[in-house]
Short mmCIF file of C-alpha atoms in Angstrom, two decimals:
data_model
loop_
_atom_site.label_atom_id
_atom_site.label_comp_id
_atom_site.label_asym_id
_atom_site.label_seq_id
_atom_site.Cartn_x
_atom_site.Cartn_y
_atom_site.Cartn_z
CA MET A 1 -8.41 -23.46 1.02
CA GLY A 2 -9.26 -23.34 -2.66
CA GLN A 3 -7.44 -20.05 -3.37
CA LYS A 4 -5.04 -19.77 -6.26
CA SER A 5 -1.35 -20.03 -5.64
CA PRO A 6 0.43 -16.66 -5.81
CA HIS A 7 2.47 -18.15 -8.68
CA ASP A 8 -0.74 -18.04 -10.77
CA ASN A 9 -0.94 -14.25 -10.49
CA PRO A 10 0.06 -12.64 -13.82
CA ALA A 11 0.51 -9.16 -12.34
CA MET A 12 2.89 -10.46 -9.67
CA ARG A 13 4.84 -12.48 -12.26
CA ARG A 14 5.24 -9.38 -14.46
CA PHE A 15 6.47 -7.38 -11.49
CA GLY A 16 8.85 -10.14 -10.45
CA ARG A 17 10.34 -10.45 -13.94
CA GLU A 18 10.85 -6.69 -14.19
CA LEU A 19 12.43 -6.54 -10.75
CA ALA A 20 14.84 -9.37 -11.62
CA ARG A 21 15.70 -7.74 -14.97
CA LEU A 22 16.43 -4.36 -13.40
CA ARG A 23 18.43 -5.90 -10.56
CA THR A 24 20.55 -7.92 -12.98
CA MET A 25 21.17 -4.87 -15.18
CA SER A 26 22.30 -2.97 -12.08
CA GLY A 27 24.79 -5.72 -11.21
CA LEU A 28 23.24 -6.30 -7.78
CA SER A 29 22.67 -9.63 -6.09
CA GLN A 30 19.42 -10.26 -4.26
CA ARG A 31 21.28 -9.79 -0.99
CA ALA A 32 22.80 -6.49 -2.15
CA LEU A 33 19.44 -5.13 -3.27
CA GLY A 34 17.99 -6.25 0.03
CA ARG A 35 20.64 -4.28 1.92
CA GLU A 36 19.88 -1.18 -0.15
CA THR A 37 16.15 -1.47 0.51
CA SER A 38 16.25 -2.70 4.13
CA VAL A 39 14.88 -6.21 3.53
CA SER A 40 16.47 -9.65 3.34
CA GLY A 41 17.86 -11.09 0.13
CA SER A 42 15.49 -14.03 0.49
CA LEU A 43 12.52 -11.65 0.44
CA ILE A 44 13.81 -10.18 -2.82
CA GLY A 45 13.77 -13.73 -4.15
CA HIS A 46 10.15 -14.12 -3.04
CA TYR A 47 9.23 -10.93 -4.89
CA GLU A 48 11.00 -12.04 -8.06
CA ARG A 49 9.34 -15.47 -7.99
CA ALA A 50 5.90 -13.88 -7.43
CA GLU A 51 5.58 -15.55 -4.04
CA ARG A 52 5.13 -12.41 -1.94
CA ASN A 53 3.68 -8.93 -2.49
CA PRO A 54 5.82 -5.86 -1.75
CA ASN A 55 4.30 -2.75 -0.21
CA LYS A 56 4.26 0.59 -2.00
CA GLY A 57 7.03 2.14 0.08
CA TRP A 58 9.42 -0.69 -0.76
CA VAL A 59 8.55 -0.50 -4.47
CA GLU A 60 9.31 3.22 -4.52
CA ARG A 61 12.65 2.65 -2.78
CA ALA A 62 13.61 -0.20 -5.14
CA ASP A 63 12.62 1.88 -8.17
CA GLU A 64 14.99 4.60 -6.96
CA VAL A 65 17.88 2.24 -6.14
CA LEU A 66 17.60 0.48 -9.52
CA ASP A 67 17.20 3.72 -11.52
CA ALA A 68 14.01 2.24 -12.92
CA ASP A 69 12.56 5.63 -13.90
CA GLY A 70 9.16 4.69 -12.49
CA SER A 71 8.74 1.34 -14.23
CA LEU A 72 8.39 -0.63 -10.99
CA VAL A 73 6.08 1.96 -9.46
CA ALA A 74 3.91 1.82 -12.59
CA LEU A 75 3.46 -1.95 -12.18
CA TRP A 76 2.58 -1.80 -8.49
CA PRO A 77 -1.11 -0.70 -8.74
CA GLU A 78 -1.92 -3.79 -10.80
CA VAL A 79 -0.13 -5.96 -8.24
CA LEU A 80 -2.22 -4.35 -5.50
CA ARG A 81 -5.48 -4.87 -7.42
CA SER A 82 -4.59 -8.48 -8.04
CA SER A 83 -4.23 -9.04 -4.29
CA TYR A 84 -7.97 -8.66 -3.77
CA PRO A 85 -10.17 -11.75 -3.72
CA GLU A 86 -11.88 -11.81 -7.12
CA TYR A 87 -15.33 -11.26 -5.61
CA ALA A 88 -14.16 -8.21 -3.63
CA GLY A 89 -12.18 -6.48 -6.37
CA ALA A 90 -14.82 -4.01 -7.56
CA PHE A 91 -15.57 -2.85 -4.04
CA MET A 92 -11.95 -2.48 -2.96
CA GLU A 93 -11.14 -0.49 -6.11
CA ALA A 94 -13.97 1.91 -5.23
CA VAL A 95 -12.68 2.52 -1.68
CA PRO A 96 -10.02 5.15 -2.61
CA GLN A 97 -12.69 7.18 -4.43
CA ALA A 98 -15.03 7.32 -1.43
CA SER A 99 -15.38 10.14 1.09
CA LEU A 100 -16.62 7.82 3.84
CA LEU A 101 -16.34 4.09 4.53
CA ARG A 102 -18.64 2.70 7.22
CA ASP A 103 -17.90 -0.79 8.53
CA TYR A 104 -19.81 -3.00 10.91
CA HIS A 105 -18.34 -6.28 12.09
CA PRO A 106 -19.62 -8.32 15.03
CA LEU A 107 -16.76 -10.86 15.06
CA LEU A 108 -13.50 -9.35 13.78
CA VAL A 109 -11.49 -6.18 13.42
CA PRO A 110 -12.04 -5.18 9.75
CA GLY A 111 -9.14 -6.03 7.45
CA LEU A 112 -8.10 -2.43 6.74
CA LEU A 113 -7.50 -1.89 10.47
CA GLN A 114 -5.76 -5.15 11.35
CA THR A 115 -2.17 -5.44 12.54
CA ARG A 116 0.13 -7.92 10.86
CA ASP A 117 0.07 -10.31 13.85
CA TYR A 118 -3.73 -10.17 14.11
CA ALA A 119 -4.11 -10.83 10.38
CA TYR A 120 -1.65 -13.72 10.54
CA ALA A 121 -3.50 -15.36 13.45
CA LEU A 122 -6.84 -15.09 11.61
CA ILE A 123 -5.46 -16.40 8.34
CA LYS A 124 -3.73 -19.35 10.00
CA ALA A 125 -6.93 -20.24 11.87
CA SER A 126 -8.98 -20.02 8.66
CA ASN A 127 -6.52 -22.07 6.58
CA PRO A 128 -5.16 -24.75 8.93
CA MET A 129 -4.12 -27.11 6.13
CA GLU A 130 -2.23 -24.54 4.08
CA THR A 131 1.53 -23.90 4.12
CA GLU A 132 3.31 -21.15 6.01
CA ASP A 133 4.20 -19.43 2.73
CA PHE A 134 0.53 -19.41 1.76
CA ALA A 135 -0.41 -17.71 5.05
CA LEU A 136 2.41 -15.17 4.81
CA ASP A 137 1.42 -14.30 1.24
CA LEU A 138 -2.16 -13.58 2.29
CA VAL A 139 -0.91 -11.46 5.20
CA GLU A 140 1.27 -9.39 2.85
CA LYS A 141 -1.66 -8.87 0.51
CA ARG A 142 -3.89 -7.73 3.36
CA ILE A 143 -1.26 -5.33 4.67
CA ALA A 144 -0.69 -3.97 1.15
CA ARG A 145 -4.41 -3.16 0.87
CA GLN A 146 -4.09 -0.96 3.95
CA GLU A 147 -2.19 1.59 1.87
CA VAL A 148 -5.53 3.33 1.32
CA VAL A 149 -5.84 4.05 5.06
CA HIS A 150 -2.61 6.06 5.15
CA ARG A 151 -3.17 8.35 2.18
CA SER A 152 -4.04 11.98 2.85
CA SER A 153 -6.92 11.58 0.40
CA SER A 154 -8.20 8.38 1.99
CA PRO A 155 -11.86 8.11 3.00
CA VAL A 156 -12.84 8.70 6.59
CA ILE A 157 -13.43 5.26 8.13
CA TRP A 158 -16.22 4.83 10.66
CA THR A 159 -16.08 1.35 12.15
CA ILE A 160 -18.41 -0.34 14.60
CA ILE A 161 -17.38 -3.58 16.29
CA THR A 162 -18.74 -5.45 19.27
CA GLU A 163 -17.04 -5.71 22.64
CA GLY A 164 -16.63 -9.42 21.95
CA VAL A 165 -14.15 -8.62 19.16
CA ILE A 166 -11.78 -7.17 21.77
CA ARG A 167 -12.52 -9.70 24.49
CA ASP A 168 -11.77 -12.59 22.12
CA LEU A 169 -8.17 -11.36 22.06
CA GLU A 170 -7.68 -11.60 25.82
CA GLY A 171 -6.28 -15.12 25.39
CA ASP A 172 -3.33 -13.66 23.46
CA PRO A 173 -2.17 -10.52 25.32
CA ASP A 174 0.54 -9.61 22.80
CA ILE A 175 -1.88 -9.53 19.86
CA LEU A 176 -4.46 -7.73 22.01
CA THR A 177 -2.03 -5.00 23.02
CA THR A 178 -0.63 -4.35 19.55
CA GLN A 179 -4.07 -4.42 17.91
CA VAL A 180 -5.65 -2.04 20.42
CA ASP A 181 -2.62 0.28 20.26
CA HIS A 182 -2.91 0.27 16.47
CA LEU A 183 -6.61 1.19 16.61
CA ILE A 184 -5.85 4.04 19.03
CA GLU A 185 -3.06 5.31 16.75
CA LEU A 186 -5.38 5.28 13.73
CA MET A 187 -8.04 7.19 15.68
CA ASP A 188 -5.48 9.73 16.86
CA ARG A 189 -4.67 10.51 13.22
CA GLY A 190 -8.25 11.70 12.83
CA ARG A 191 -9.27 9.59 9.82
CA VAL A 192 -10.70 6.62 11.73
CA ARG A 193 -13.64 6.65 14.11
CA LEU A 194 -14.25 3.52 16.16
CA GLN A 195 -17.32 2.61 18.18
CA VAL A 196 -17.74 -0.51 20.30
CA VAL A 197 -21.13 -2.07 21.01
CA PRO A 198 -20.98 -3.05 24.73
CA ALA A 199 -21.61 -6.66 25.69
CA THR A 200 -24.45 -5.42 27.91
CA VAL A 201 -26.46 -4.37 24.83
CA ARG A 202 -28.91 -7.15 24.02
CA PHE A 203 -29.18 -8.44 20.49
CA ARG A 204 -32.71 -7.05 20.05
CA GLU A 205 -31.53 -3.55 20.97
CA HIS A 206 -29.38 -2.97 17.89
CA PRO A 207 -29.88 -3.84 14.20
CA GLY A 208 -26.55 -5.55 13.43
CA LEU A 209 -27.92 -9.07 13.37
CA ASP A 210 -27.32 -10.09 9.75
CA GLY A 211 -23.53 -10.08 9.91
CA ALA A 212 -20.73 -7.82 8.73
CA PHE A 213 -21.15 -5.23 6.00
CA SER A 214 -19.41 -2.15 4.60
CA LEU A 215 -21.00 0.99 3.17
CA LEU A 216 -19.17 3.41 0.85
CA SER A 217 -20.24 7.01 0.28
CA LEU A 218 -18.96 8.07 -3.16
CA PRO A 219 -18.45 11.63 -4.49
CA ASN A 220 -21.53 11.42 -6.72
CA ARG A 221 -23.64 10.84 -3.58
CA GLN A 222 -24.07 7.21 -4.51
CA GLU A 223 -23.87 4.71 -1.67
CA VAL A 224 -22.54 1.21 -2.29
CA LEU A 225 -22.98 -1.66 0.14
CA TYR A 226 -20.76 -4.72 0.34
CA ALA A 227 -21.41 -7.84 2.39
CA GLU A 228 -18.91 -10.69 2.54
CA GLY A 229 -19.21 -14.28 3.65
CA PRO A 230 -16.53 -16.94 4.21
CA VAL A 231 -15.95 -17.65 0.50
CA SER A 232 -17.89 -14.99 -1.41
CA GLY A 233 -19.11 -11.43 -1.32
CA SER A 234 -21.76 -9.28 -2.95
CA MET A 235 -21.74 -5.62 -3.91
CA VAL A 236 -25.04 -3.74 -4.02
CA THR A 237 -25.21 -0.49 -6.03
CA ASP A 238 -28.96 -0.06 -6.50
CA SER A 239 -29.99 2.80 -4.19
CA GLY A 240 -33.35 1.29 -3.34
CA MET A 241 -31.80 -2.05 -2.47
CA VAL A 242 -29.09 -0.39 -0.35
CA GLU A 243 -31.74 1.54 1.58
CA TRP A 244 -33.81 -1.62 2.05
CA MET A 245 -30.81 -3.61 3.32
CA LEU A 246 -29.95 -0.91 5.85
CA SER A 247 -33.49 -0.39 7.08
#
């Protein structure tokens, strides 16, 4: 609730206009371009109307099919940046520069590690009065942000969750299976380390009582902490304050 419509996103509108222009110049219908890029024609329409975000792989394929000489690829980073919540933008833009990202979350799988189905279930539960298109748009944006996890230069991600995060999924076995399989696959790649706080550990035996937070280790040895609530987030760069918050 309260988030801007994707139609209000200037970066997405610019991308959509350029995609439509290039497609028209190539003499392709939306359906034909969809066939060439392995998506539906209706999804091409969503991209052109700035209703959905494409992922980087699709943009690169479309750029090649349309002989765009890199013009679509050049627009994509701004589309990706614009998919962040305004309050999280500075932190998310710093993530690709980091050597290590440490996450702690007592309630959820962190967004960078979520499957599409898991993200969709969370977004629908958090926005019960919004439309299906609204939910699907937020899912696409979240999945697009996961591009950073799959780069060879991506930061190592060290995530700590509680056992309750996994147990909460037992009511939906399909989501549980795909999400756990996805976490195992990410760990097997060697760039993600996952630890689970057992349910038998009492609250006074570990320090994660103030809620979720993320900690970035940057190349200049600076550490940046980010804590997010339901509708806002705060980024802490002062080294003394970061140390105090983690103590």
